[in-house]
């Protein structure tokens, strides 16, 4: 911010750009008091601006401008409004500076204030245009990872469940055969091998169902989350995935 030029030119500011109506003030004795008060407000405004107290700085510059109008004060008022985020007010103040026609013998600070208002207004408008373009720019489509890991897991699940079905069926056949030959809980010693086989097939069937269920849950999760990517935007984020495995079953639960 170009604050260096305001302080040394404040006295000249109030002595040279007084409107004709004020120059012909019927109360000339009050002019020195107004000039001193305006100069005090200008200095206090500079101190508050440097300290980042932009609302306070604006009020001081406004008071000084009301006593002795000058484009330098208007530029500082515009800067305060810009720092406060009041874009409309800042643009109006810059426009007020640019609307004033400076005389050929205008002091250098006023000429510089006119140039500053022009450049700062153009900079502010360019930034606003950039912000609007960024705001309406469509969000990039998130990269979707491959579904291959999920497909492989589902294939393994199918194999596991298939093994569980086959071995379970074989176990049930052997158990049915034993029941047809045994009397109650008493079986012949020769049927011990068949009983062991039925028991082993039942264990394998249960284990295969568990593995198949876990693989199925993992496959669904991998397809939804897509490794190395993000979940589909239309589906939303997956929350609280839960896997529940039991004998001969596996449950997979999640919510969006």
Short mmCIF file of C-alpha atoms in Angstrom, two decimals:
data_model
loop_
_atom_site.label_atom_id
_atom_site.label_comp_id
_atom_site.label_asym_id
_atom_site.label_seq_id
_atom_site.Cartn_x
_atom_site.Cartn_y
_atom_site.Cartn_z
CA UNK A 1 0.00 0.00 0.00
CA UNK A 2 1.34 3.45 -0.94
CA UNK A 3 0.98 5.33 2.32
CA UNK A 4 4.28 7.22 2.14
CA UNK A 5 2.94 10.15 0.15
CA UNK A 6 -0.09 11.02 2.24
CA UNK A 7 1.70 12.30 5.34
CA UNK A 8 4.06 14.88 3.75
CA UNK A 9 1.33 16.20 1.47
CA UNK A 10 -1.50 16.42 4.00
CA UNK A 11 -0.95 20.13 4.69
CA UNK A 12 -0.83 20.91 0.96
CA UNK A 13 -3.89 18.73 0.47
CA UNK A 14 -6.02 20.91 2.68
CA UNK A 15 -4.59 24.21 1.42
CA UNK A 16 -4.88 23.68 -2.33
CA UNK A 17 -8.01 21.63 -3.05
CA UNK A 18 -10.60 23.51 -1.06
CA UNK A 19 -13.82 23.95 -3.10
CA UNK A 20 -14.72 27.53 -4.08
CA UNK A 21 -17.65 27.56 -1.67
CA UNK A 22 -15.36 26.82 1.23
CA UNK A 23 -12.79 29.34 0.02
CA UNK A 24 -15.49 32.00 0.24
CA UNK A 25 -16.58 30.85 3.70
CA UNK A 26 -18.04 33.88 5.56
CA UNK A 27 -16.36 32.57 8.69
CA UNK A 28 -12.65 32.51 7.79
CA UNK A 29 -11.70 32.44 11.43
CA UNK A 30 -12.95 28.83 11.67
CA UNK A 31 -10.88 27.57 8.72
CA UNK A 32 -7.64 27.01 10.69
CA UNK A 33 -9.50 24.99 13.27
CA UNK A 34 -11.14 22.86 10.58
CA UNK A 35 -7.80 22.41 8.84
CA UNK A 36 -6.09 21.31 12.03
CA UNK A 37 -8.92 18.92 12.89
CA UNK A 38 -8.89 17.43 9.38
CA UNK A 39 -5.12 16.98 9.54
CA UNK A 40 -5.46 15.24 12.91
CA UNK A 41 -8.09 12.88 11.54
CA UNK A 42 -5.87 12.10 8.54
CA UNK A 43 -2.91 11.18 10.75
CA UNK A 44 -5.11 9.08 13.06
CA UNK A 45 -6.57 7.35 10.02
CA UNK A 46 -3.08 6.46 8.78
CA UNK A 47 -2.11 5.04 12.16
CA UNK A 48 -5.28 2.95 12.37
CA UNK A 49 -4.82 1.71 8.78
CA UNK A 50 -1.26 0.60 9.42
CA UNK A 51 -2.47 -1.22 12.55
CA UNK A 52 -5.16 -3.06 10.59
CA UNK A 53 -8.09 -1.23 12.23
CA UNK A 54 -9.79 -0.49 8.95
CA UNK A 55 -13.20 0.52 10.30
CA UNK A 56 -11.60 3.07 12.61
CA UNK A 57 -9.32 4.29 9.82
CA UNK A 58 -12.27 4.75 7.49
CA UNK A 59 -14.12 6.89 10.01
CA UNK A 60 -11.09 9.16 10.46
CA UNK A 61 -10.60 9.55 6.71
CA UNK A 62 -14.30 10.23 6.31
CA UNK A 63 -14.20 12.95 8.95
CA UNK A 64 -11.19 14.54 7.27
CA UNK A 65 -12.88 14.34 3.86
CA UNK A 66 -15.98 16.04 5.26
CA UNK A 67 -13.84 18.94 6.51
CA UNK A 68 -11.50 19.34 3.49
CA UNK A 69 -12.27 17.03 0.50
CA UNK A 70 -9.30 15.55 -1.34
CA UNK A 71 -8.82 12.55 -3.69
CA UNK A 72 -6.06 11.16 -1.47
CA UNK A 73 -8.56 10.73 1.35
CA UNK A 74 -11.10 9.12 -0.96
CA UNK A 75 -8.51 6.58 -2.12
CA UNK A 76 -7.74 5.67 1.47
CA UNK A 77 -11.44 5.38 2.25
CA UNK A 78 -11.78 3.02 -0.73
CA UNK A 79 -8.85 0.94 0.50
CA UNK A 80 -10.44 0.61 3.92
CA UNK A 81 -13.72 -0.56 2.41
CA UNK A 82 -11.83 -2.99 0.20
CA UNK A 83 -10.01 -4.45 3.19
CA UNK A 84 -13.34 -4.77 4.99
CA UNK A 85 -14.77 -6.71 2.05
CA UNK A 86 -17.22 -3.99 1.06
CA UNK A 87 -16.69 -4.22 -2.68
CA UNK A 88 -19.61 -2.02 -3.75
CA UNK A 89 -18.59 0.81 -1.43
CA UNK A 90 -14.95 0.58 -2.52
CA UNK A 91 -15.88 0.73 -6.21
CA UNK A 92 -18.08 3.78 -5.58
CA UNK A 93 -15.26 5.63 -3.81
CA UNK A 94 -12.75 4.80 -6.54
CA UNK A 95 -15.31 5.98 -9.08
CA UNK A 96 -15.76 9.24 -7.20
CA UNK A 97 -12.03 9.90 -7.45
CA UNK A 98 -11.96 9.13 -11.17
CA UNK A 99 -14.99 11.34 -11.78
CA UNK A 100 -13.13 14.39 -10.50
CA UNK A 101 -11.27 16.38 -13.12
CA UNK A 102 -7.93 17.56 -11.80
CA UNK A 103 -6.64 21.00 -12.83
CA UNK A 104 -3.38 21.24 -14.74
CA UNK A 105 -1.61 22.55 -11.66
CA UNK A 106 -2.88 19.81 -9.34
CA UNK A 107 -0.37 18.73 -6.67
CA UNK A 108 1.52 15.51 -7.44
CA UNK A 109 -0.18 13.59 -4.57
CA UNK A 110 -3.59 14.23 -6.14
CA UNK A 111 -2.38 13.12 -9.56
CA UNK A 112 -0.92 9.99 -8.00
CA UNK A 113 -4.18 9.39 -6.11
CA UNK A 114 -6.06 9.54 -9.42
CA UNK A 115 -3.67 6.99 -10.96
CA UNK A 116 -3.90 4.76 -7.87
CA UNK A 117 -7.68 4.82 -7.99
CA UNK A 118 -7.63 3.79 -11.65
CA UNK A 119 -5.14 0.94 -11.19
CA UNK A 120 -6.60 -0.36 -7.93
CA UNK A 121 -10.14 -0.34 -9.31
CA UNK A 122 -8.99 -2.29 -12.38
CA UNK A 123 -7.13 -4.76 -10.14
CA UNK A 124 -10.19 -5.24 -7.93
CA UNK A 125 -12.50 -5.80 -10.91
CA UNK A 126 -10.08 -8.32 -12.43
CA UNK A 127 -9.94 -10.24 -9.17
CA UNK A 128 -13.73 -10.26 -8.89
CA UNK A 129 -14.00 -11.61 -12.44
CA UNK A 130 -11.47 -14.34 -11.63
CA UNK A 131 -13.33 -15.30 -8.46
CA UNK A 132 -16.63 -15.54 -10.35
CA UNK A 133 -15.05 -17.75 -13.02
CA UNK A 134 -13.59 -20.03 -10.35
CA UNK A 135 -16.91 -20.23 -8.53
CA UNK A 136 -18.82 -21.45 -11.59
CA UNK A 137 -16.10 -23.81 -12.80
CA UNK A 138 -17.36 -27.41 -12.61
CA UNK A 139 -15.69 -29.60 -10.05
CA UNK A 140 -13.27 -32.15 -11.53
CA UNK A 141 -14.61 -35.66 -11.82
CA UNK A 142 -12.87 -37.82 -9.21
CA UNK A 143 -10.68 -40.57 -10.59
CA UNK A 144 -12.36 -43.96 -10.35
CA UNK A 145 -10.12 -46.88 -9.49
CA UNK A 146 -10.28 -50.30 -11.09
CA UNK A 147 -13.02 -52.78 -10.17
CA UNK A 148 -10.65 -55.68 -10.85
CA UNK A 149 -9.73 -56.29 -7.18
CA UNK A 150 -13.41 -56.40 -6.28
CA UNK A 151 -14.17 -58.74 -9.17
CA UNK A 152 -11.37 -61.08 -8.08
CA UNK A 153 -12.70 -61.09 -4.53
CA UNK A 154 -16.21 -61.88 -5.76
CA UNK A 155 -14.81 -64.71 -7.88
CA UNK A 156 -13.07 -66.16 -4.86
CA UNK A 157 -16.32 -65.79 -2.95
CA UNK A 158 -18.18 -67.77 -5.59
CA UNK A 159 -15.59 -70.52 -5.43
CA UNK A 160 -15.73 -70.64 -1.63
CA UNK A 161 -19.51 -70.76 -1.56
CA UNK A 162 -19.47 -73.45 -4.27
CA UNK A 163 -17.11 -75.59 -2.24
CA UNK A 164 -19.30 -75.06 0.80
CA UNK A 165 -22.41 -76.18 -1.08
CA UNK A 166 -20.74 -79.28 -2.55
CA UNK A 167 -19.06 -80.46 0.65
CA UNK A 168 -22.17 -79.68 2.64
CA UNK A 169 -24.25 -81.80 0.28
CA UNK A 170 -21.71 -84.65 0.49
CA UNK A 171 -21.76 -84.47 4.28
CA UNK A 172 -25.55 -84.59 4.35
CA UNK A 173 -25.56 -87.67 2.06
CA UNK A 174 -23.18 -89.52 4.34
CA UNK A 175 -25.16 -88.52 7.44
CA UNK A 176 -28.36 -89.73 5.80
CA UNK A 177 -26.67 -93.03 4.90
CA UNK A 178 -25.48 -93.50 8.47
CA UNK A 179 -28.94 -92.84 9.88
CA UNK A 180 -30.41 -95.47 7.59
CA UNK A 181 -27.96 -98.13 8.87
CA UNK A 182 -27.65 -97.13 12.50
CA UNK A 183 -30.16 -97.80 15.23
CA UNK A 184 -30.58 -94.59 17.17
CA UNK A 185 -27.14 -93.44 18.26
CA UNK A 186 -25.56 -96.89 17.92
CA UNK A 187 -23.65 -97.62 14.71
CA UNK A 188 -21.51 -100.54 13.67
CA UNK A 189 -17.73 -100.14 14.05
CA UNK A 190 -17.41 -100.32 10.25
CA UNK A 191 -19.42 -97.06 9.96
CA UNK A 192 -16.91 -95.08 12.04
CA UNK A 193 -14.97 -94.10 8.91
CA UNK A 194 -18.13 -92.85 7.23
CA UNK A 195 -19.00 -90.80 10.31
CA UNK A 196 -15.54 -89.22 10.36
CA UNK A 197 -15.84 -88.37 6.68
CA UNK A 198 -19.25 -86.78 7.21
CA UNK A 199 -17.88 -84.74 10.09
CA UNK A 200 -14.87 -83.58 8.07
CA UNK A 201 -17.02 -82.62 5.09
CA UNK A 202 -19.30 -80.62 7.39
CA UNK A 203 -16.33 -78.75 8.83
CA UNK A 204 -14.97 -78.01 5.35
CA UNK A 205 -18.41 -76.82 4.24
CA UNK A 206 -18.71 -74.41 7.17
CA UNK A 207 -15.19 -73.04 6.61
CA UNK A 208 -15.85 -72.61 2.87
CA UNK A 209 -19.05 -70.67 3.58
CA UNK A 210 -17.20 -68.37 5.98
CA UNK A 211 -14.38 -67.73 3.51
CA UNK A 212 -16.86 -67.19 0.69
CA UNK A 213 -18.89 -64.77 2.78
CA UNK A 214 -15.86 -62.72 3.77
CA UNK A 215 -14.65 -62.64 0.16
CA UNK A 216 -18.09 -61.50 -0.98
CA UNK A 217 -18.11 -58.67 1.57
CA UNK A 218 -14.60 -57.63 0.57
CA UNK A 219 -15.54 -57.71 -3.11
CA UNK A 220 -18.53 -55.43 -2.63
CA UNK A 221 -16.45 -53.04 -0.53
CA UNK A 222 -13.67 -52.91 -3.12
CA UNK A 223 -16.11 -52.20 -5.93
CA UNK A 224 -17.78 -49.41 -3.97
CA UNK A 225 -14.57 -47.74 -2.77
CA UNK A 226 -12.50 -48.40 -5.91
CA UNK A 227 -8.85 -48.85 -4.87
CA UNK A 228 -6.65 -45.86 -5.76
CA UNK A 229 -9.76 -43.78 -6.37
CA UNK A 230 -12.80 -42.39 -4.64
CA UNK A 231 -16.32 -43.60 -4.24
CA UNK A 232 -18.72 -42.53 -6.95
CA UNK A 233 -20.07 -39.02 -6.35
CA UNK A 234 -23.62 -40.17 -7.06
CA UNK A 235 -23.42 -42.73 -4.30
CA UNK A 236 -21.94 -40.52 -1.63
CA UNK A 237 -19.33 -41.42 0.92
CA UNK A 238 -19.48 -44.86 2.48
CA UNK A 239 -19.76 -44.75 6.25
CA UNK A 240 -19.46 -47.42 8.94
CA UNK A 241 -18.86 -50.54 6.81
CA UNK A 242 -19.63 -53.66 8.87
CA UNK A 243 -18.97 -57.32 8.13
CA UNK A 244 -20.78 -60.05 10.04
CA UNK A 245 -19.83 -63.70 9.52
CA UNK A 246 -21.62 -66.73 10.88
CA UNK A 247 -21.89 -70.42 10.16
CA UNK A 248 -22.96 -70.75 6.57
CA UNK A 249 -23.54 -67.00 6.10
CA UNK A 250 -21.81 -63.63 5.83
CA UNK A 251 -23.44 -60.21 5.97
CA UNK A 252 -22.02 -56.92 4.74
CA UNK A 253 -23.63 -53.64 5.84
CA UNK A 254 -22.76 -50.01 5.15
CA UNK A 255 -24.53 -46.67 4.91
CA UNK A 256 -24.06 -43.41 2.98
#
